[in-house]
Coordinates of N, CA and C in Angstrom, one line a residue:
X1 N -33.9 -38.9 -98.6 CA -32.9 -37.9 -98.2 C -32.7 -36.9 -99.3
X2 N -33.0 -35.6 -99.6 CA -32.2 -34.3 -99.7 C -31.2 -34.6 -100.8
X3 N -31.3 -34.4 -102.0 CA -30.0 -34.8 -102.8 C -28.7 -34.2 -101.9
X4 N -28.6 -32.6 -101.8 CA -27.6 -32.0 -101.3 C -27.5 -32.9 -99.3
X5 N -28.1 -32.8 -98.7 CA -27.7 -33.8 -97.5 C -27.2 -35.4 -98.0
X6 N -27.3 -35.9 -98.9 CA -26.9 -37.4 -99.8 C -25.8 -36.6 -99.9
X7 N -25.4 -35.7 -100.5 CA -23.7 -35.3 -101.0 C -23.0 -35.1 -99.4
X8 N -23.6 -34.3 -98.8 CA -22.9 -34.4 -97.6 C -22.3 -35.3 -97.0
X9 N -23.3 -36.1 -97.0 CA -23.2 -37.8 -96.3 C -22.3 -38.3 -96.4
X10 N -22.0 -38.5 -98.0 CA -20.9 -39.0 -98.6 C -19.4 -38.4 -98.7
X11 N -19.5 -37.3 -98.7 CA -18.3 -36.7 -98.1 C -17.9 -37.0 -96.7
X12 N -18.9 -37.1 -96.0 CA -18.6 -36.8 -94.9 C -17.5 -38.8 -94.9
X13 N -18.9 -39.5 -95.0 CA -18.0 -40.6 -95.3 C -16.6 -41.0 -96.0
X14 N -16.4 -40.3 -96.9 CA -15.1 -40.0 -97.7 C -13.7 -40.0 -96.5
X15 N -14.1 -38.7 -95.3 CA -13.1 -38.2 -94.5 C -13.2 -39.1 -93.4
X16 N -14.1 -39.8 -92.9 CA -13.9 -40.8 -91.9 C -13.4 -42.0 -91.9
X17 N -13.6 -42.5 -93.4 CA -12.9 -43.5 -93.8 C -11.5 -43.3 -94.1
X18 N -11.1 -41.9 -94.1 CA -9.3 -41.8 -94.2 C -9.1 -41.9 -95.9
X19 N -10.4 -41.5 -96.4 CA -9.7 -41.4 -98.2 C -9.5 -40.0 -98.3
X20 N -10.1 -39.1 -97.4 CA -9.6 -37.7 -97.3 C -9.4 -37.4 -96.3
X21 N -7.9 -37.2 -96.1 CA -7.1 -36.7 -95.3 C -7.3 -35.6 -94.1
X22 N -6.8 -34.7 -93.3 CA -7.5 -33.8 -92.8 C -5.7 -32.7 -94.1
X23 N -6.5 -31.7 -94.6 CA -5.3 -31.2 -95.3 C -5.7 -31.7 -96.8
X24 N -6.5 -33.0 -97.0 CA -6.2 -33.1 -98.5 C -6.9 -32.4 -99.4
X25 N -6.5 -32.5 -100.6 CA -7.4 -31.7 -101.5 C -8.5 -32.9 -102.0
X26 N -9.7 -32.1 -102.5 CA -11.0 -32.9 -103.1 C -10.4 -33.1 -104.6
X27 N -11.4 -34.2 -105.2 CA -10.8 -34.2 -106.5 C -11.7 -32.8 -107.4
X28 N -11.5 -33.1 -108.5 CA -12.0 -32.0 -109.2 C -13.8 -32.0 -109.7
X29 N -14.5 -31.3 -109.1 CA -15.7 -31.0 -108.9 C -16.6 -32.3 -110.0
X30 N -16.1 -32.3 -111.2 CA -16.8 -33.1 -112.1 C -16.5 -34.6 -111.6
X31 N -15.1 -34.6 -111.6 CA -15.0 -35.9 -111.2 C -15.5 -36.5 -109.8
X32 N -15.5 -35.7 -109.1 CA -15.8 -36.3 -107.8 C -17.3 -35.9 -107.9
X33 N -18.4 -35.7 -108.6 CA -19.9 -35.6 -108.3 C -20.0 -36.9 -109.5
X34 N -19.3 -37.4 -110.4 CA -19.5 -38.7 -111.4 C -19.2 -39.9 -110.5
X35 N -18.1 -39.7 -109.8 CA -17.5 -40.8 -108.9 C -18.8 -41.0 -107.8
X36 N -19.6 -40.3 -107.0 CA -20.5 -39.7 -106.3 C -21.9 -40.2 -106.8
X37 N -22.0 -40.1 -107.6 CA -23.4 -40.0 -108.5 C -24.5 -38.9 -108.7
X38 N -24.0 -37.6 -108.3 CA -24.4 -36.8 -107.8 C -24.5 -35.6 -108.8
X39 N -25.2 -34.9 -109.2 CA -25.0 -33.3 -109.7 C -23.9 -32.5 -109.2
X40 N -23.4 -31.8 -110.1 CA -22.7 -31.1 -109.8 C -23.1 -30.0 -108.9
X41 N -24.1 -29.0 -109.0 CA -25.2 -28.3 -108.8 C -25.1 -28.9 -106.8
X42 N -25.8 -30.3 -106.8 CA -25.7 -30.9 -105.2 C -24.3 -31.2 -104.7
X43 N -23.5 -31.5 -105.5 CA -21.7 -31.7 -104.9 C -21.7 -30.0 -104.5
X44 N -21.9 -28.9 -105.1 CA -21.6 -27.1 -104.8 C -21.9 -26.7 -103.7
X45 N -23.2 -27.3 -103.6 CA -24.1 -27.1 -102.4 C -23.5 -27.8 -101.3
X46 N -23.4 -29.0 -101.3 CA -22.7 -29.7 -100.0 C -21.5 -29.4 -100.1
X47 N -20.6 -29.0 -100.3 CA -19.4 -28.6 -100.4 C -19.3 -26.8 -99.5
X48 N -20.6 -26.0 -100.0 CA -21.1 -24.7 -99.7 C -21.5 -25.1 -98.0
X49 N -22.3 -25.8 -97.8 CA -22.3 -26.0 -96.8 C -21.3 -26.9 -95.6
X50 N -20.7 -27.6 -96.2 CA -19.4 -28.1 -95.3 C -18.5 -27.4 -95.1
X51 N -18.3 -26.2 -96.0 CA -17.1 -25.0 -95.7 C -17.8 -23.9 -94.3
X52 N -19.5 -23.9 -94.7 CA -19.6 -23.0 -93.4 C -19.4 -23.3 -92.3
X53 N -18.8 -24.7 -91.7 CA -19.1 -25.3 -90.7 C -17.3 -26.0 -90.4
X54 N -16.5 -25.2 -91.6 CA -15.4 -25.4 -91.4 C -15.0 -26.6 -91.6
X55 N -15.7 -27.6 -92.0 CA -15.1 -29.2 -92.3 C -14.4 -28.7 -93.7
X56 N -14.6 -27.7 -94.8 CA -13.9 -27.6 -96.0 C -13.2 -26.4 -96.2
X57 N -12.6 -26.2 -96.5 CA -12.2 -25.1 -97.4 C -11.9 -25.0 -98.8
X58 N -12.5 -24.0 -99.5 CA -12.8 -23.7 -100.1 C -11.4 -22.3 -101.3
X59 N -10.6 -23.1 -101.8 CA -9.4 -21.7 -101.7 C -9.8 -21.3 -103.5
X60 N -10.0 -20.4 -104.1 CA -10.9 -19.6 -104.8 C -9.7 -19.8 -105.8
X61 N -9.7 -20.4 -107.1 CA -8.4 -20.7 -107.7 C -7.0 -21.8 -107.4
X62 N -7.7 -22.8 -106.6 CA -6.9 -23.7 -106.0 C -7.5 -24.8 -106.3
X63 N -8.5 -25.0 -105.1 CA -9.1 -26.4 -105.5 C -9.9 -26.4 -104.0
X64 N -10.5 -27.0 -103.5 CA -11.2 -27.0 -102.4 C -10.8 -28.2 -101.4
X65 N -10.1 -28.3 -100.2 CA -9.5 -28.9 -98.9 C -10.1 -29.3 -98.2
X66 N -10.0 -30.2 -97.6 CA -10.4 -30.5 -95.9 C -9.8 -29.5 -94.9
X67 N -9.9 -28.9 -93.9 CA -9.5 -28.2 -93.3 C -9.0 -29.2 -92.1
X68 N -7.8 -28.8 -91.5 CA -7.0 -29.8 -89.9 C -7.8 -30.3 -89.5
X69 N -9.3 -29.8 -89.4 CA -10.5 -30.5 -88.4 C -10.5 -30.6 -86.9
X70 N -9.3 -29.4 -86.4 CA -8.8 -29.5 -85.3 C -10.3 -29.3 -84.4
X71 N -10.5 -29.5 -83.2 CA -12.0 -29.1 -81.9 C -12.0 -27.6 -82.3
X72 N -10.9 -27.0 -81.8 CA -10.8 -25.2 -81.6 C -11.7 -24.6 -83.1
X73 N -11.4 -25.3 -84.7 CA -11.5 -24.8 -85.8 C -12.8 -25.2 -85.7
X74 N -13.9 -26.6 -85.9 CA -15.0 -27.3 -85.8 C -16.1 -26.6 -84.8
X75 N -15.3 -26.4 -83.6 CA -16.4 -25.7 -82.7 C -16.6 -24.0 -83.1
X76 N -15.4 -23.3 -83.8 CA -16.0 -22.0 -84.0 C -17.3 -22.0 -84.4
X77 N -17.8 -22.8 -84.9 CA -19.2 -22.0 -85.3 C -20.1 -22.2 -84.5
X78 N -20.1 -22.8 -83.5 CA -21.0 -22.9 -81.9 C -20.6 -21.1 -81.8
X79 N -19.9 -20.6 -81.3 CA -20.2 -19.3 -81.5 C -21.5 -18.5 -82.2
X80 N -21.5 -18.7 -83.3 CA -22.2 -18.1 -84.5 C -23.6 -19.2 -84.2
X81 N -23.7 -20.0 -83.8 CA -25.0 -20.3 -83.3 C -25.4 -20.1 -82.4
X82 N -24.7 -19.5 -81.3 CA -24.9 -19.2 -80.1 C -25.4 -17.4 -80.0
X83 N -25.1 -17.1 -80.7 CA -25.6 -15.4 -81.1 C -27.0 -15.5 -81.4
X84 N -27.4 -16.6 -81.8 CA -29.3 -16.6 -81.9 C -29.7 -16.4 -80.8
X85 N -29.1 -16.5 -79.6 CA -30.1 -17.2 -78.2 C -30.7 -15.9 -78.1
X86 N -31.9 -16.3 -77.4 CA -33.1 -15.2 -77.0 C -32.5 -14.7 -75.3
X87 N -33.0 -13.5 -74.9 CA -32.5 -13.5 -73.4 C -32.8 -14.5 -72.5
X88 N -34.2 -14.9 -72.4 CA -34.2 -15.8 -71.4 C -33.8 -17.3 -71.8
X89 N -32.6 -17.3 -72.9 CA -31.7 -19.0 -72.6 C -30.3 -18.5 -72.0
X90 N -30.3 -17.3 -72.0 CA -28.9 -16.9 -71.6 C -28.7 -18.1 -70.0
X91 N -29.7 -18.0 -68.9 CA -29.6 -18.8 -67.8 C -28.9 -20.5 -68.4
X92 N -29.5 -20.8 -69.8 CA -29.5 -22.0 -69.9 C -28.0 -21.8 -70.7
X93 N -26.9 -21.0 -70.8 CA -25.6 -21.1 -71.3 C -25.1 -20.9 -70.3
X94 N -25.7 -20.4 -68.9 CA -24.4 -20.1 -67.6 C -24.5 -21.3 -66.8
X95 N -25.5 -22.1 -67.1 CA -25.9 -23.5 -66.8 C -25.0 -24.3 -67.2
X96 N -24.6 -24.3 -68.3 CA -23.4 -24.8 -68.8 C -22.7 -24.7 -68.7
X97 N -22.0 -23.1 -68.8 CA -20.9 -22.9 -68.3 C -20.4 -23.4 -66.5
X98 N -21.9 -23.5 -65.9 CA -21.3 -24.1 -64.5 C -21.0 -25.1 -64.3
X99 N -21.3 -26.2 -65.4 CA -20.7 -27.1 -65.5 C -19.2 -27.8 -65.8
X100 N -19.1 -26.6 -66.3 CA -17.5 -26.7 -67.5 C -16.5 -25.9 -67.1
X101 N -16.9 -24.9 -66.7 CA -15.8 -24.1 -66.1 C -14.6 -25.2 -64.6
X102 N -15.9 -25.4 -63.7 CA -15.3 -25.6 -62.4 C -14.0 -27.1 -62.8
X103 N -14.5 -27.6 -63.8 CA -13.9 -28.9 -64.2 C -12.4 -28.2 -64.9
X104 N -12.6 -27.4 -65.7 CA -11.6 -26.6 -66.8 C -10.6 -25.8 -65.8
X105 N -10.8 -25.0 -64.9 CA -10.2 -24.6 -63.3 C -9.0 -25.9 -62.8
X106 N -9.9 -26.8 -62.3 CA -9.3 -27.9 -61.7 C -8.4 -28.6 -62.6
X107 N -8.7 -28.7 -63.9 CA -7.5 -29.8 -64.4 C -6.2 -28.3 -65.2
X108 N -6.5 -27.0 -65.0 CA -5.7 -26.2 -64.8 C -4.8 -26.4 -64.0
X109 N -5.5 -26.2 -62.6 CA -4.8 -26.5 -61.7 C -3.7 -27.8 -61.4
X110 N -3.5 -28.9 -62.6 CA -2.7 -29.4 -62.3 C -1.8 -29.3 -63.6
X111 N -2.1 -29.0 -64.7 CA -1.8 -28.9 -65.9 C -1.2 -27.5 -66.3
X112 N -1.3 -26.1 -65.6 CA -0.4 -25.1 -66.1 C 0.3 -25.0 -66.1
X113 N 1.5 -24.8 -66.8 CA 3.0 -24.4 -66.3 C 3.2 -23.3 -65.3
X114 N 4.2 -23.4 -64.9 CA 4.7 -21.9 -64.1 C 4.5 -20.6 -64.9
X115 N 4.8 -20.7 -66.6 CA 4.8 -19.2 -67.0 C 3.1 -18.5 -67.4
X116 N 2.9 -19.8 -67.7 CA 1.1 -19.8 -67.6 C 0.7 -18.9 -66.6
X117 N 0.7 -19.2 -65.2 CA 0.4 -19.1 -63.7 C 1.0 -18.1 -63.7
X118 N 2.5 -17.2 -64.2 CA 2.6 -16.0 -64.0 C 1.9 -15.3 -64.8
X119 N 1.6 -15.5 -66.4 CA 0.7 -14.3 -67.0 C -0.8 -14.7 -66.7
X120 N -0.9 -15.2 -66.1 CA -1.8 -15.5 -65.3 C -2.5 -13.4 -63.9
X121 N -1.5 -13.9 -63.6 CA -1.4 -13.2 -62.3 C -0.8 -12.0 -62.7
X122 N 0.2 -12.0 -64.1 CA 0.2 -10.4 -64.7 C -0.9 -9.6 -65.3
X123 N -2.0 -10.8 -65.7 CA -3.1 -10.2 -66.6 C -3.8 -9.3 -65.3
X124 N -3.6 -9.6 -63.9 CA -5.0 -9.5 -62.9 C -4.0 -8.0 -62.4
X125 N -2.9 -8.0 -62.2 CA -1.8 -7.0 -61.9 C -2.1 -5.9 -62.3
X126 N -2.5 -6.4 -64.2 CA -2.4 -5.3 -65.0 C -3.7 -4.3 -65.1
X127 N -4.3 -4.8 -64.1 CA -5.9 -4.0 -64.3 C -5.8 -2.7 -63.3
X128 N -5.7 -1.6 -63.7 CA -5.9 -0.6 -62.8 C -7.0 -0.7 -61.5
X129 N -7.1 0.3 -60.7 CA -8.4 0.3 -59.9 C -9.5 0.5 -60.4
X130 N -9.4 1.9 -61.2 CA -10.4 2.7 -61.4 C -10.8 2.2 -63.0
X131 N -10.7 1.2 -63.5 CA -10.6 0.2 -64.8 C -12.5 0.5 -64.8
X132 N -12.5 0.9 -66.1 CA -13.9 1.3 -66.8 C -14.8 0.0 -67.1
X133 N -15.5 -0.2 -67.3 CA -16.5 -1.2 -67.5 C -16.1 -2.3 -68.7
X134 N -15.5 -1.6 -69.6 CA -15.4 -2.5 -70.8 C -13.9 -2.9 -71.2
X135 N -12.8 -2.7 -69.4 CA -11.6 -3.3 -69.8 C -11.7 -3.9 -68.4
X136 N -12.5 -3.8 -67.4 CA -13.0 -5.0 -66.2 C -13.2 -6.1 -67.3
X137 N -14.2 -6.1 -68.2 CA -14.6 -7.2 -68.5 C -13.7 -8.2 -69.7
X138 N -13.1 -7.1 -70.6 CA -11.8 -7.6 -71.6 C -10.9 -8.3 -70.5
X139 N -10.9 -8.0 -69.2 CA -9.6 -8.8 -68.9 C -10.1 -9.9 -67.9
X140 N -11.6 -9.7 -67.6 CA -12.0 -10.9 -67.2 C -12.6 -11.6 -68.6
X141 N -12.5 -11.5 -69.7 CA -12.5 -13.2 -70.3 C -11.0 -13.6 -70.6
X142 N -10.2 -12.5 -70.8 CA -9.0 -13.5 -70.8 C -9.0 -13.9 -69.4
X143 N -9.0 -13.9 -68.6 CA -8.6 -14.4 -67.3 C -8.9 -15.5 -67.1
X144 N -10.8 -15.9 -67.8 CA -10.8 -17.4 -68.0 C -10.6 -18.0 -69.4
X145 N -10.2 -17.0 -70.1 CA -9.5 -17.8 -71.4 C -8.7 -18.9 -70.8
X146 N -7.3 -17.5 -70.5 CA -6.3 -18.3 -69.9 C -6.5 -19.9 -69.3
X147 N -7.6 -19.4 -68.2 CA -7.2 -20.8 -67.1 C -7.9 -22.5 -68.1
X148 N -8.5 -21.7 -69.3 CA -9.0 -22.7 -70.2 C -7.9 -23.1 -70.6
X149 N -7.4 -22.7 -71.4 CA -6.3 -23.0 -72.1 C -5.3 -23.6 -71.2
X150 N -5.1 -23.2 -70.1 CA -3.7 -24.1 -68.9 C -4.7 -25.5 -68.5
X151 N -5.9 -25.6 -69.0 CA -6.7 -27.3 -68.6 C -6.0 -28.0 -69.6
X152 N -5.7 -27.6 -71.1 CA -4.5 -28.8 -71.8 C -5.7 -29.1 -72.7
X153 N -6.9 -29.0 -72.3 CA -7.9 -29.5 -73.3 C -8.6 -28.7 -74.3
X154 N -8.5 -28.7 -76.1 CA -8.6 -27.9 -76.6 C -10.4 -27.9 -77.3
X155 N -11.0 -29.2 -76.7 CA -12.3 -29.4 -77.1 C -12.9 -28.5 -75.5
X156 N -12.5 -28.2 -74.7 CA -13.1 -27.6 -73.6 C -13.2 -25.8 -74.1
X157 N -11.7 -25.8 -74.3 CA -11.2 -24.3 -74.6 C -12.6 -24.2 -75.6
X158 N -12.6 -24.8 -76.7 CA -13.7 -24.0 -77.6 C -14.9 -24.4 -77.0
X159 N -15.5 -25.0 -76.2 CA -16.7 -24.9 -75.9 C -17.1 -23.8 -75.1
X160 N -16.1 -23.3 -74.3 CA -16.0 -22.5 -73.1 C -16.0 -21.2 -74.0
X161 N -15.1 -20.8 -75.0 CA -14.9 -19.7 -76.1 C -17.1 -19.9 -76.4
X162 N -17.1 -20.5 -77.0 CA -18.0 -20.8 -77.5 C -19.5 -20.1 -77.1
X163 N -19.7 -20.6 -75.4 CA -20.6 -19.8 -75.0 C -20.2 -18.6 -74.1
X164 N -19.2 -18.0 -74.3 CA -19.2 -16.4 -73.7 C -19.7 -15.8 -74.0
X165 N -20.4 -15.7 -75.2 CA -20.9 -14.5 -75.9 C -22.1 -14.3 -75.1
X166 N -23.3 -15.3 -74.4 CA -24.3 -14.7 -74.1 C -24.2 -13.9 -72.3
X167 N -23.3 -15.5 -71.6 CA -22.8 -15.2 -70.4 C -22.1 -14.0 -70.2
X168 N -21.2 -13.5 -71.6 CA -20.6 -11.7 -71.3 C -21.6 -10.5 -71.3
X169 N -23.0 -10.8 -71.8 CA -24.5 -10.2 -71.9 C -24.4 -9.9 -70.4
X170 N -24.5 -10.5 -69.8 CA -25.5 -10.7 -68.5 C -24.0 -10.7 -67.7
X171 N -23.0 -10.5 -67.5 CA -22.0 -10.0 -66.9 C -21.9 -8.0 -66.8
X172 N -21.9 -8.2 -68.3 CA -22.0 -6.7 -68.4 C -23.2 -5.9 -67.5
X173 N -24.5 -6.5 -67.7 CA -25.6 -5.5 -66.9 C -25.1 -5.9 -65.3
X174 N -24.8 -7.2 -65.0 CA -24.1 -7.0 -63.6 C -23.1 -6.3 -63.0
X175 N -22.4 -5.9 -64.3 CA -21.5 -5.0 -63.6 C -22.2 -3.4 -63.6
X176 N -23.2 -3.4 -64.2 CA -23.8 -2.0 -64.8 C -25.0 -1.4 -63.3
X177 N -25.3 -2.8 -63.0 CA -26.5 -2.7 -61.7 C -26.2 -2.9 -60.9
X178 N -25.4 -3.8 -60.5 CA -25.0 -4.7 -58.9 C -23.5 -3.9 -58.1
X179 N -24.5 -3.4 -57.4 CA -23.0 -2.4 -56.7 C -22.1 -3.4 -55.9
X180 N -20.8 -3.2 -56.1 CA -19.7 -4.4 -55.4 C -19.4 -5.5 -56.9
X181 N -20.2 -5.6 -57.6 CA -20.1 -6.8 -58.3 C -18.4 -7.0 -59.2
X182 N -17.9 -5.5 -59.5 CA -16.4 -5.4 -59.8 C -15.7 -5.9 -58.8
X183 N -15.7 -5.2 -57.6 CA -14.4 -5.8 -56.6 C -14.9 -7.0 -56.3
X184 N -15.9 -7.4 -56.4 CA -16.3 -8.9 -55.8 C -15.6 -10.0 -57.0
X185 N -16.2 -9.4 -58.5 CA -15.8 -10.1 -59.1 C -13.8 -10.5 -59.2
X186 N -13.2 -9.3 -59.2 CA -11.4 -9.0 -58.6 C -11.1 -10.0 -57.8
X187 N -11.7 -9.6 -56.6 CA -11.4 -10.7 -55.5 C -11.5 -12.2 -56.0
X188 N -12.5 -12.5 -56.3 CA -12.7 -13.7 -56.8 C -11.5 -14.5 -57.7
X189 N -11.1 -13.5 -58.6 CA -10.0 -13.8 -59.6 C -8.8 -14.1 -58.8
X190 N -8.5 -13.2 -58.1 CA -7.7 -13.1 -57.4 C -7.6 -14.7 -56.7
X191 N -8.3 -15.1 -55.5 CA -8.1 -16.2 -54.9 C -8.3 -17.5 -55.8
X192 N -9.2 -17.3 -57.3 CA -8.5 -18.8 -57.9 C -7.0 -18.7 -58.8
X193 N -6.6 -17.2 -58.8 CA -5.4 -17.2 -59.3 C -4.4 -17.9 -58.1
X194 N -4.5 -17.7 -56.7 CA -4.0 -18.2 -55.4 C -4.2 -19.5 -55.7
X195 N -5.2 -20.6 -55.7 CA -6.0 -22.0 -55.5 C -5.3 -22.7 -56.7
X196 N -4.7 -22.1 -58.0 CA -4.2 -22.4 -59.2 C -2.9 -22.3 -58.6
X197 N -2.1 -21.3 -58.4 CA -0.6 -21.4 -57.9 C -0.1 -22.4 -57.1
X198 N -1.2 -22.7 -55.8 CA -1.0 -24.0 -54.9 C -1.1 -25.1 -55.4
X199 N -1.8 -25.1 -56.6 CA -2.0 -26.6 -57.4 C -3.0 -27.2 -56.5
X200 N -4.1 -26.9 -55.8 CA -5.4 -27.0 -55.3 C -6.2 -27.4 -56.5
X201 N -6.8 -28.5 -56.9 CA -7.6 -28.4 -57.5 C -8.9 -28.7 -57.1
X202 N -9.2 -28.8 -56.2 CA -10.5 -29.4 -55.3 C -10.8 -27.8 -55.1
X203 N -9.7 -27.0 -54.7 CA -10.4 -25.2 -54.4 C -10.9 -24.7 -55.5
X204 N -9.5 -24.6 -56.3 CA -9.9 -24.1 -57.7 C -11.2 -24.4 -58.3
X205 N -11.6 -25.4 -58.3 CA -12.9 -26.1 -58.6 C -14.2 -25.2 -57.7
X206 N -13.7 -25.2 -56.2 CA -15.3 -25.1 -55.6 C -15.0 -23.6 -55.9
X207 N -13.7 -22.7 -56.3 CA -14.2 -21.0 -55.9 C -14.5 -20.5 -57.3
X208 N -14.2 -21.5 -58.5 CA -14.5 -21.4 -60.1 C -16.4 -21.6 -60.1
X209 N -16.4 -22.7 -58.9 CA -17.8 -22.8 -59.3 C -18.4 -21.4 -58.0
X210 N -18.5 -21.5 -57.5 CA -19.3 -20.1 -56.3 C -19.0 -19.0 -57.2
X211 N -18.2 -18.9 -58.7 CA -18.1 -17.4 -59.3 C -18.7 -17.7 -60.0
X212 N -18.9 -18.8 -61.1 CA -20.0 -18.7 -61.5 C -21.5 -18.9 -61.4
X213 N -21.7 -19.3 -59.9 CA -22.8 -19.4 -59.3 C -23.3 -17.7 -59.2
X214 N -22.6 -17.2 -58.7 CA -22.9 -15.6 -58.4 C -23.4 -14.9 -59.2
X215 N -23.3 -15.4 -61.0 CA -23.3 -14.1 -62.3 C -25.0 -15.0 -62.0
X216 N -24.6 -16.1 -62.5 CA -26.2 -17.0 -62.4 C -27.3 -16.7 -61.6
X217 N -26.9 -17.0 -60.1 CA -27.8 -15.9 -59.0 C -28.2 -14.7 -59.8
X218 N -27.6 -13.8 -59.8 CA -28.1 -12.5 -60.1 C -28.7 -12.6 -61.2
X219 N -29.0 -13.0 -61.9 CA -29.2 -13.2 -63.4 C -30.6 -13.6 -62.9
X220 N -30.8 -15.2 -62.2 CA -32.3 -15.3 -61.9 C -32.7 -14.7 -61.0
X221 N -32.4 -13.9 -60.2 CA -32.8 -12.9 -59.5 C -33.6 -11.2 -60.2
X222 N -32.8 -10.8 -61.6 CA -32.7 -9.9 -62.1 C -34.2 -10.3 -63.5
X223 N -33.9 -12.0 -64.0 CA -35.7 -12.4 -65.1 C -36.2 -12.8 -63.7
X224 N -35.9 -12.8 -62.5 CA -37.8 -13.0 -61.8 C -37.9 -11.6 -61.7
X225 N -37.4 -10.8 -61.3 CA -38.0 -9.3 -60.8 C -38.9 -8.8 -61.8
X226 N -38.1 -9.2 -63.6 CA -38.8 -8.6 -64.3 C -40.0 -9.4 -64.8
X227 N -39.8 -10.3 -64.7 CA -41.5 -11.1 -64.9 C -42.3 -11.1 -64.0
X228 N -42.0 -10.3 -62.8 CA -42.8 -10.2 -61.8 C -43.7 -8.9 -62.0
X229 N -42.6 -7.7 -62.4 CA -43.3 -6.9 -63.3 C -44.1 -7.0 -64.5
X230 N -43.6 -7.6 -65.3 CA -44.6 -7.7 -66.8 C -45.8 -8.4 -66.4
X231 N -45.6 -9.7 -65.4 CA -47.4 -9.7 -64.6 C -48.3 -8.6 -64.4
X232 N -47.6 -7.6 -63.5 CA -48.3 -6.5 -63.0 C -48.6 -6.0 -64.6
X233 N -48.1 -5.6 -64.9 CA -48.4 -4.7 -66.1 C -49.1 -5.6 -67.1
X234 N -49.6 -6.5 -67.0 CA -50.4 -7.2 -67.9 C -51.6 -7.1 -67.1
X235 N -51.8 -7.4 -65.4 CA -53.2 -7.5 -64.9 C -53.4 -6.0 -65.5
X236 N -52.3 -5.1 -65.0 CA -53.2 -3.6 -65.0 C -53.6 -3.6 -66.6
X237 N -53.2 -3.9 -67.4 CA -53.7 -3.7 -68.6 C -55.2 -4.4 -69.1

């Protein structure tokens, strides 16, 4: 093993055994790579890398922490890994998201409050008609922010945060190509904002999943057309 992955290890073991706290402070660099057996040089490094990944922090004139280790904090950097994807995995994050959403809908639906379910239904209020392309889509991710956050589960919320970024790709050219795909997408909001108010979770579930079946449709609909093309344009070449 990697001197610097051996320093990790052992950190890591440090915090699961409960000798580091979530919140505690590390001891002081020398002493804890002697205690360790480790370089100081490999304690920097694994320390450099457990802060990018949010297990540490790092406070510049303090001393260096465990961070809460809360899901929401841990999973931010699924984001920042998720910005690598190439276009054609995008299908393989709405994949996911069809899995997670229709579940995250439904235990909404029994778990939001009332004031939830109204800013709920103010966020959908608040969209004008004639709403431009880039505040259609600002108020459709809060919209499924929201119903994330009314499931109660905070390891869901960040997974769900997590892969928007490629799924909001391929929303956007939907709304940029697919005529109807705004009011269809409105409507849509609309009746699981309805299926949520009744405390339906079996609806909420099947009209959470038919919306995200729809971006998915068009999406494999939109890479076959085009590899249908780049065939042609490869025989003619």
């Amino acid at each position: 093993m990697p001197v610097t992955d051996e320093a990790i290890v052992k950190i890591k073991e440090m915090i699961l055994g409960g000798e580091l706290a979530p919140g505690a402070k590390l001891p002081k660099e020398a002493d804890l790579a002697e205690r360790l057996g480790l370089s100081r040089n490999s304690l920097r490094e694994a320390v450099k890398a457990l802060s990018l990944i949010r297990v540490l922090d790092v406070r510049q004139g303090d001393g260096t922490y465990v961070t809460s280790l809360e899901p929401e904090l841990l999973l931010d950097t699924l984001a920042f890994v998720v910005d690598f994807h190439r276009d054609d995995t995008v299908l393989h994050f709405l994949e996911v998201r069809r899995i997670l959403e229709p579940e995250a809908t439904a235990l909404a639906a029994r778990a939001m409050s009332d004031t939830q379910l109204a800013a709920l239904g103010e966020l959908l209020a608040a969209l004008p008609d004639d709403a431009p392309l880039d505040e259609l889509l600002a108020n459709d991710l809060e919209f499924h922010r929201l119903i994330a956050t009314g499931s109660g589960n905070p390891v869901l919320v960040s997974l769900l945060d997590g892969i928007s970024a490629p799924t909001t790709r391929a929303r956007i050219w939907r709304g940029l190509t697919e005529e109807g795909a705004a009011a269809r997408t409105r409507a849509q909001h609309r009746e699981i904002h309805a299926a949520l108010a009744h405390r339906d979770a079996e609806l909420a579930r099947a009209l959470a999943l038919v919306h995200v079946c729809g971006v998915e449709r068009w999406l494999r609909d939109t890479l076959g057309r085009a590899g249908a093309f780049n065939d042609t344009d490869s025989k003619d070449s």
